[in-house]
Amino acid sequence: MVNRLTVKTMALCMLIISGSRMSPGRDRDLIADLVIKNAKVITIDRDNPRAQAIAFRGETILAVTSNESAEKYIKEGISTIIDAGGRLVVPGFNDAHIHFGPIDPDYIDLRYITDASIITKKVKEAVARARRGELIRGGRWEHEMFTDKQWPTKELIDAVAPNNPVALTRADGHSVLVNSYVIRNSKITRDTSDPFGGEIQRDPATGEPTGIFKETAKGLLKYGAKPVRLTAKEQLQRQMRGWQAAFDLAARSGVTSIQLAGGSDFKIFQKFKDMDKLTLRAYIGGSLTGDEQKLRRYAQLKREYPRDGNWIRFGYIKGFIDGTLGSGTALFFEPYLDAPDKTGLPMMAYDKFEKMVVDLDKAGFQIGIHAIGDKANSWVLNAYETAQRSNGRGDSRHRIEHAQVLCDGDIPRFALLGVIASMQPTHCITDKRFAEKRIGRQRCRGAYAWQRLLDAEAMIAFGTDYPVEPICPLEGLYAAVTRKDRAGEGGEGWFADQKLSMEKAIELYTLSSAYAEFTEDRKGMIKAGYLGDVVIFNQDLMTVPHEKIMSAKVDYTIVGGKVVYKREGAE
Ligand SMILES: [Zn+2]
């Protein structure tokens, strides 16, 4: 493992040797293990924006240069050469907001369905494979994509799953559809009241629960599932297969670093690392808490997985202050247009929230708070401002996760307070279909307002919120440069003045994401001394027509100078 000091020393070496001819008995350290040549390299390095060749040695980049000068790093029998044949090479993608976990082969994937009857069909199939009483899980449905745009109800699944609990999560993860089996088992009736920060959706005529439970109301559910009996060994095997599938998905998508929104299993990542099978770098945090014992545990993890590591590092403390626009639970100053008696749901009282933020800041943790509505974003900025006032301003790099709808006065506060807007461009093209219906055109001026934030000198880090949205960075790049739906609608795009250039979008997804996790000194650029994480595409994203962006393919993903994915058939 190369530490930061070594990286810097190597960078210095490069400065000294670059341009000079080397003697035949040249230092082994200047021979590349891997060289990519004949490439169109977009480096994201302002001092050296374009190059033709990259030489890698060990885990880091030795040189970023022309085809001609790359020759001096090549030694037959030692250096592997990839002839890119003019293809595009960019820094590896760093997903700044992801919920990364094992992929479950039994999960019913309802992403992008437009016909709610598919839910019935798929649940019926799953029940046929399951044992009586076994939990049927699935989700990623999005009712705004249904042709009738109606929330699904338990009636869709009751008849096909009379003897199994069913839980189907909405794409945003903030609402769940369950069947009557679960409602009965949870002893929830029309007389059960909504918990704080949650909603039991009810039939307006009868008052009966519809099967949709939002936010904290999900906590009322008791699935009563019969456990699937697996031996400990079977369980472990299943878990490892699921994680391997997830790492493979990231590798073939060109994702070389991830920042988990919340906690994860450090041991699993360590296990893959120890087996030399970890193909991405992970920044893993914890959940917002005021609990002393948990905070001590976080502090210990932070020492165990320190910031100056390169693979598994303790990340930021993630909290929620509101819900989502799609579920109608995001917190706004003014009511929803389509629900005039509602302004959304705060997840906790402001004073309690502010105290936690101030304490965590004092203890030296980076904080990232989920905020969607304009009021939610204001609250988080207020809390960060209070923290700064009471603890002083350090290099805290606190973040707002999503920063989706901002009021005019809050946009400059990001740069003023040094708060990072951690945003997901695909959310814009998913939510734009219903955003104006919910909150009106005026408030949408501050929605997914990337360009306005950049003009105000804010730092934006891009991510996906996977599995809420697909992990594939190409969808995010497409969203950022078009602000159009995935079907490629006509026109200039939604609030077209907020569109970004392709190069800027790549920068936010690489270098700015690296900044959001304190690694801009070694990640996010293709630069001598930096970690050797790059992606080769089969299409030139800089020039390809917009409608072809999402069908481009990753040909190679290289992490730490090692090829971790090569597309079948790629040269
Ligand atoms: Zn998320």
Tab-separated table of C-alpha atoms in Angstrom, residues 13-14 16-32 55 57 62-63 65 68-75:
chain	number	residue	atom	x	y	z
A	13	CYS	CA	10.491	12.361	-8.638
A	14	MET	CA	8.364	12.687	-11.732
A	16	ILE	CA	12.683	15.840	-11.716
A	17	ILE	CA	12.919	13.086	-14.306
A	18	SER	CA	10.241	14.178	-16.766
A	19	GLY	CA	11.678	15.272	-20.045
A	20	SER	CA	15.148	13.934	-19.367
A	21	ARG	CA	16.467	10.866	-21.190
A	22	MET	CA	17.180	7.969	-18.954
A	23	SER	CA	20.305	5.899	-18.923
A	24	PRO	CA	20.061	2.196	-19.891
A	25	GLY	CA	20.576	1.143	-16.282
A	26	ARG	CA	17.545	3.105	-15.343
A	27	ASP	CA	15.863	2.841	-12.019
A	28	ARG	CA	13.377	-0.020	-11.818
A	29	ASP	CA	11.014	2.492	-10.240
A	30	LEU	CA	10.693	4.239	-13.580
A	31	ILE	CA	9.530	1.184	-15.498
A	32	ALA	CA	5.777	0.975	-15.887
A	55	ALA	CA	2.058	4.914	-17.313
A	57	ARG	CA	3.647	1.620	-11.613
A	62	LEU	CA	3.870	7.229	-12.925
A	63	ALA	CA	3.320	9.604	-15.815
A	65	THR	CA	2.125	12.123	-21.143
A	68	GLU	CA	6.254	9.425	-27.644
A	69	SER	CA	7.419	10.089	-24.107
A	70	ALA	CA	5.466	7.099	-22.806
A	71	GLU	CA	7.975	4.850	-24.606
A	72	LYS	CA	10.628	5.487	-22.020
A	73	TYR	CA	8.550	3.831	-19.302
A	74	ILE	CA	7.994	0.669	-21.310
A	75	LYS	CA	10.201	-2.354	-20.886
